[in-house]
mmCIF file of C-alpha atoms in Angstrom:
data_model
loop_
_atom_site.group_PDB
_atom_site.id
_atom_site.type_symbol
_atom_site.label_atom_id
_atom_site.label_comp_id
_atom_site.label_asym_id
_atom_site.label_seq_id
_atom_site.Cartn_x
_atom_site.Cartn_y
_atom_site.Cartn_z
ATOM 1 C CA MET A 1 -56.744 -97.540 3.702
ATOM 2 C CA PRO A 2 -53.367 -96.698 2.059
ATOM 3 C CA TYR A 3 -53.867 -93.056 3.066
ATOM 4 C CA ILE A 4 -54.176 -94.030 6.747
ATOM 5 C CA MET A 5 -51.028 -96.177 6.527
ATOM 6 C CA ASP A 6 -49.139 -93.304 4.879
ATOM 7 C CA LYS A 7 -50.165 -90.958 7.684
ATOM 8 C CA MET A 8 -49.107 -93.499 10.309
ATOM 9 C CA ASN A 9 -45.733 -93.986 8.614
ATOM 10 C CA GLU A 10 -45.332 -90.232 8.301
ATOM 11 C CA LYS A 11 -45.990 -89.821 12.038
ATOM 12 C CA ARG A 12 -43.505 -92.579 12.893
ATOM 13 C CA VAL A 13 -40.843 -90.981 10.680
ATOM 14 C CA SER A 14 -41.511 -87.625 12.331
ATOM 15 C CA ILE A 15 -41.007 -89.126 15.776
ATOM 16 C CA GLN A 16 -37.753 -90.699 14.669
ATOM 17 C CA ARG A 17 -36.553 -87.554 12.892
ATOM 18 C CA PHE A 18 -37.299 -85.254 15.813
ATOM 19 C CA ALA A 19 -35.935 -87.777 18.299
ATOM 20 C CA MET A 20 -32.684 -87.797 16.326
ATOM 21 C CA HIS A 21 -32.657 -84.012 16.320
ATOM 22 C CA PHE A 22 -33.243 -83.637 20.066
ATOM 23 C CA GLY A 23 -31.131 -86.725 20.805
ATOM 24 C CA THR A 24 -28.181 -85.001 19.164
ATOM 25 C CA TYR A 25 -28.567 -82.045 21.519
ATOM 26 C CA MET A 26 -28.950 -84.380 24.499
ATOM 27 C CA GLY A 27 -25.865 -86.322 23.380
ATOM 28 C CA ILE A 28 -23.843 -83.122 23.179
ATOM 29 C CA LEU A 29 -25.012 -82.249 26.702
ATOM 30 C CA TRP A 30 -23.922 -85.707 27.914
ATOM 31 C CA ILE A 31 -20.521 -85.378 26.226
ATOM 32 C CA VAL A 32 -19.932 -81.998 27.877
ATOM 33 C CA LYS A 33 -21.133 -83.469 31.160
ATOM 34 C CA PHE A 34 -18.776 -86.435 30.795
ATOM 35 C CA ALA A 35 -15.846 -84.094 30.085
ATOM 36 C CA PHE A 36 -16.357 -82.574 33.528
ATOM 37 C CA PHE A 37 -16.118 -85.989 35.228
ATOM 38 C CA PRO A 38 -12.367 -86.737 34.956
ATOM 39 C CA LEU A 39 -11.549 -83.054 35.304
ATOM 40 C CA GLY A 40 -13.635 -82.975 38.470
ATOM 41 C CA PHE A 41 -11.159 -85.210 40.311
ATOM 42 C CA SER A 42 -8.743 -82.286 40.420
ATOM 43 C CA ASN A 43 -11.254 -79.420 40.524
ATOM 44 C CA PRO A 44 -14.324 -79.707 42.806
ATOM 45 C CA LEU A 45 -16.199 -77.011 40.855
ATOM 46 C CA LEU A 46 -16.071 -79.149 37.708
ATOM 47 C CA MET A 47 -17.312 -82.177 39.647
ATOM 48 C CA PHE A 48 -20.145 -80.002 40.929
ATOM 49 C CA LEU A 49 -20.954 -79.055 37.312
ATOM 50 C CA PHE A 50 -20.942 -82.748 36.371
ATOM 51 C CA VAL A 51 -23.407 -83.560 39.144
ATOM 52 C CA GLY A 52 -25.535 -80.523 38.289
ATOM 53 C CA LEU A 53 -25.746 -81.473 34.621
ATOM 54 C CA THR A 54 -26.570 -85.051 35.577
ATOM 55 C CA VAL A 55 -29.474 -83.832 37.702
ATOM 56 C CA ALA A 56 -30.594 -81.548 34.842
ATOM 57 C CA VAL A 57 -30.918 -84.396 32.301
ATOM 58 C CA PRO A 58 -34.538 -85.340 33.166
ATOM 59 C CA PHE A 59 -35.602 -81.688 33.082
ATOM 60 C CA VAL A 60 -33.919 -81.115 29.715
ATOM 61 C CA ALA A 61 -35.539 -84.290 28.382
ATOM 62 C CA PHE A 62 -38.929 -83.081 29.616
ATOM 63 C CA ARG A 63 -38.363 -79.734 27.921
ATOM 64 C CA PHE A 64 -37.405 -81.387 24.617
ATOM 65 C CA ALA A 65 -40.447 -83.668 24.753
ATOM 66 C CA LYS A 66 -42.687 -80.718 25.572
ATOM 67 C CA ILE A 67 -41.306 -78.794 22.585
ATOM 68 C CA PHE A 68 -41.974 -81.832 20.403
ATOM 69 C CA ARG A 69 -45.534 -82.072 21.762
ATOM 70 C CA ASP A 70 -46.359 -78.389 21.413
ATOM 71 C CA LYS A 71 -44.650 -77.528 18.119
ATOM 72 C CA PHE A 72 -44.835 -80.746 16.133
ATOM 73 C CA CYS A 73 -47.821 -82.668 17.537
ATOM 74 C CA GLY A 74 -50.325 -79.833 17.749
ATOM 75 C CA GLY A 75 -50.184 -79.550 21.530
ATOM 76 C CA THR A 76 -51.448 -83.064 22.251
ATOM 77 C CA ILE A 77 -49.578 -86.323 22.600
ATOM 78 C CA GLY A 78 -50.464 -89.705 24.028
ATOM 79 C CA PHE A 79 -48.427 -91.613 26.565
ATOM 80 C CA LEU A 80 -47.184 -94.193 24.057
ATOM 81 C CA GLN A 81 -46.147 -91.597 21.509
ATOM 82 C CA SER A 82 -44.286 -89.497 24.091
ATOM 83 C CA TRP A 83 -42.646 -92.607 25.530
ATOM 84 C CA VAL A 84 -41.457 -93.745 22.082
ATOM 85 C CA PHE A 85 -40.128 -90.255 21.358
ATOM 86 C CA LEU A 86 -38.195 -90.196 24.647
ATOM 87 C CA ILE A 87 -36.847 -93.740 24.157
ATOM 88 C CA PHE A 88 -35.603 -92.836 20.682
ATOM 89 C CA MET A 89 -34.162 -89.527 21.868
ATOM 90 C CA PHE A 90 -32.258 -91.193 24.701
ATOM 91 C CA MET A 91 -31.110 -93.984 22.374
ATOM 92 C CA PHE A 92 -29.639 -91.525 19.890
ATOM 93 C CA ALA A 93 -28.040 -89.525 22.712
ATOM 94 C CA SER A 94 -26.565 -92.726 24.152
ATOM 95 C CA LEU A 95 -25.094 -93.751 20.806
ATOM 96 C CA LEU A 96 -23.506 -90.345 20.274
ATOM 97 C CA THR A 97 -22.122 -90.345 23.801
ATOM 98 C CA ALA A 98 -20.781 -93.886 23.362
ATOM 99 C CA VAL A 99 -18.551 -92.615 20.557
ATOM 100 C CA ALA A 100 -17.126 -89.968 22.889
ATOM 101 C CA HIS A 101 -16.702 -92.546 25.668
ATOM 102 C CA TYR A 102 -14.784 -94.862 23.377
ATOM 103 C CA ILE A 103 -12.487 -92.085 22.148
ATOM 104 C CA TYR A 104 -11.825 -90.999 25.727
ATOM 105 C CA PHE A 105 -11.116 -94.455 27.138
ATOM 106 C CA ARG A 106 -9.145 -95.594 24.078
ATOM 107 C CA TYR A 107 -6.937 -92.543 23.516
ATOM 108 C CA LEU A 108 -7.071 -90.152 26.479
ATOM 109 C CA ASP A 109 -7.720 -91.886 29.797
ATOM 110 C CA ASN A 110 -4.732 -94.262 30.104
ATOM 111 C CA GLY A 111 -6.270 -95.690 33.289
ATOM 112 C CA PHE A 112 -6.672 -92.318 35.031
ATOM 113 C CA ILE A 113 -10.239 -92.802 36.292
ATOM 114 C CA ILE A 114 -9.678 -96.356 37.523
ATOM 115 C CA GLU A 115 -6.370 -95.458 39.201
ATOM 116 C CA THR A 116 -7.995 -92.469 40.897
ATOM 117 C CA TYR A 117 -10.765 -94.675 42.276
ATOM 118 C CA ALA A 118 -8.211 -97.309 43.345
ATOM 119 C CA SER A 119 -6.188 -94.701 45.246
ATOM 120 C CA MET A 120 -9.370 -93.455 46.922
ATOM 121 C CA VAL A 121 -10.168 -97.013 48.033
ATOM 122 C CA ASN A 122 -6.623 -97.456 49.353
ATOM 123 C CA ASN A 123 -6.991 -94.251 51.380
ATOM 124 C CA PHE A 124 -10.136 -95.409 53.203
ATOM 125 C CA PRO A 125 -9.644 -95.568 56.986
ATOM 126 C CA LYS A 126 -8.826 -99.179 57.849
ATOM 127 C CA GLU A 127 -9.038 -98.804 61.610
ATOM 128 C CA ILE A 128 -12.852 -98.878 61.595
ATOM 129 C CA GLN A 129 -14.073 -102.318 62.656
ATOM 130 C CA GLY A 130 -15.309 -104.415 59.722
ATOM 131 C CA MET A 131 -14.078 -101.927 57.122
ATOM 132 C CA GLU A 132 -11.313 -104.271 55.926
ATOM 133 C CA VAL A 133 -13.867 -106.623 54.356
ATOM 134 C CA TYR A 134 -15.447 -103.814 52.334
ATOM 135 C CA ILE A 135 -12.080 -102.403 51.302
ATOM 136 C CA ASN A 136 -10.950 -105.840 50.100
ATOM 137 C CA GLN A 137 -14.144 -106.241 48.085
ATOM 138 C CA LEU A 138 -13.678 -102.814 46.514
ATOM 139 C CA GLN A 139 -10.052 -103.600 45.672
ATOM 140 C CA GLU A 140 -11.097 -106.857 43.991
ATOM 141 C CA ALA A 141 -13.733 -104.964 42.021
ATOM 142 C CA MET A 142 -11.121 -102.392 40.973
ATOM 143 C CA GLU A 143 -8.871 -105.180 39.699
ATOM 144 C CA GLN A 144 -11.713 -106.546 37.593
ATOM 145 C CA VAL A 145 -12.507 -103.105 36.182
ATOM 146 C CA LYS A 146 -8.821 -102.554 35.342
ATOM 147 C CA SER A 147 -8.940 -105.622 33.095
ATOM 148 C CA LEU A 148 -11.715 -104.151 30.898
ATOM 149 C CA THR A 149 -10.837 -102.894 27.431
ATOM 150 C CA PRO A 150 -12.037 -99.474 26.221
ATOM 151 C CA ILE A 151 -14.747 -101.088 24.083
ATOM 152 C CA GLN A 152 -15.981 -103.135 27.061
ATOM 153 C CA ILE A 153 -16.155 -100.010 29.211
ATOM 154 C CA THR A 154 -18.000 -98.192 26.430
ATOM 155 C CA ILE A 155 -20.511 -101.005 25.986
ATOM 156 C CA GLN A 156 -21.095 -101.102 29.742
ATOM 157 C CA LEU A 157 -21.698 -97.339 29.858
ATOM 158 C CA LEU A 158 -23.984 -97.562 26.805
ATOM 159 C CA SER A 159 -25.975 -100.357 28.450
ATOM 160 C CA ASN A 160 -26.289 -98.351 31.662
ATOM 161 C CA ASN A 161 -27.493 -95.304 29.731
ATOM 162 C CA VAL A 162 -30.105 -97.321 27.826
ATOM 163 C CA VAL A 163 -31.490 -99.050 30.923
ATOM 164 C CA ASN A 164 -31.535 -95.941 33.112
ATOM 165 C CA CYS A 165 -33.046 -93.774 30.392
ATOM 166 C CA SER A 166 -35.695 -96.380 29.576
ATOM 167 C CA ILE A 167 -36.924 -96.137 33.142
ATOM 168 C CA LEU A 168 -36.584 -92.356 33.142
ATOM 169 C CA SER A 169 -38.532 -92.043 29.892
ATOM 170 C CA LEU A 170 -41.515 -93.859 31.408
ATOM 171 C CA ILE A 171 -41.689 -91.279 34.178
ATOM 172 C CA ILE A 172 -41.160 -88.276 31.908
ATOM 173 C CA ALA A 173 -43.748 -89.547 29.389
ATOM 174 C CA LEU A 174 -46.384 -89.438 32.123
ATOM 175 C CA PHE A 175 -45.761 -85.712 32.583
ATOM 176 C CA VAL A 176 -45.480 -84.927 28.861
ATOM 177 C CA MET A 177 -48.643 -86.639 27.638
ATOM 178 C CA LYS A 178 -51.581 -84.361 27.023
ATOM 179 C CA LYS A 179 -54.980 -85.450 25.778
ATOM 180 C CA PRO A 180 -56.938 -83.226 23.406
ATOM 181 C CA GLN A 181 -59.573 -81.011 25.031
ATOM 182 C CA LEU A 182 -63.141 -82.133 24.406
ATOM 183 C CA LYS A 183 -65.259 -79.409 22.800
ATOM 184 C CA VAL A 184 -68.671 -78.939 24.291
#
């Protein structure tokens, strides 16, 4: 019985270790992606790169999970194991990215992103019927966002990453799982 428990603990540690490894790479991708976001307000090509990297995240996650399945799990992995791996990987990536978010919003941003959005809202065409109500709501929302501290913004972004990636990992795990072939 202790041997079985040791093997189970070894497998769990392997999932965590490899999730940390691949989560670091995913986190670096997210940090690079995030760097393109504020720069993209002045250069459309960089905003296009931000959007492109955002769309690539599920495919990169699938690739990392497939590498984990094929190289470290002997080519087979169950749904639960692949889901746990993806959850851990996204969690580690989110934590690493949260550090970069905090540094950016604390020391570099100085309200740039919020002010850019506020100026975009102020430039909406007001002559369209009923648009004033939406513009006023957006301006009120901008005022609330302006009152957030860098740590509050970081926690909000971290929470968004965790929730979105939890849902995404369920979908990716369905494609990654692979049952062992039955020998006849």
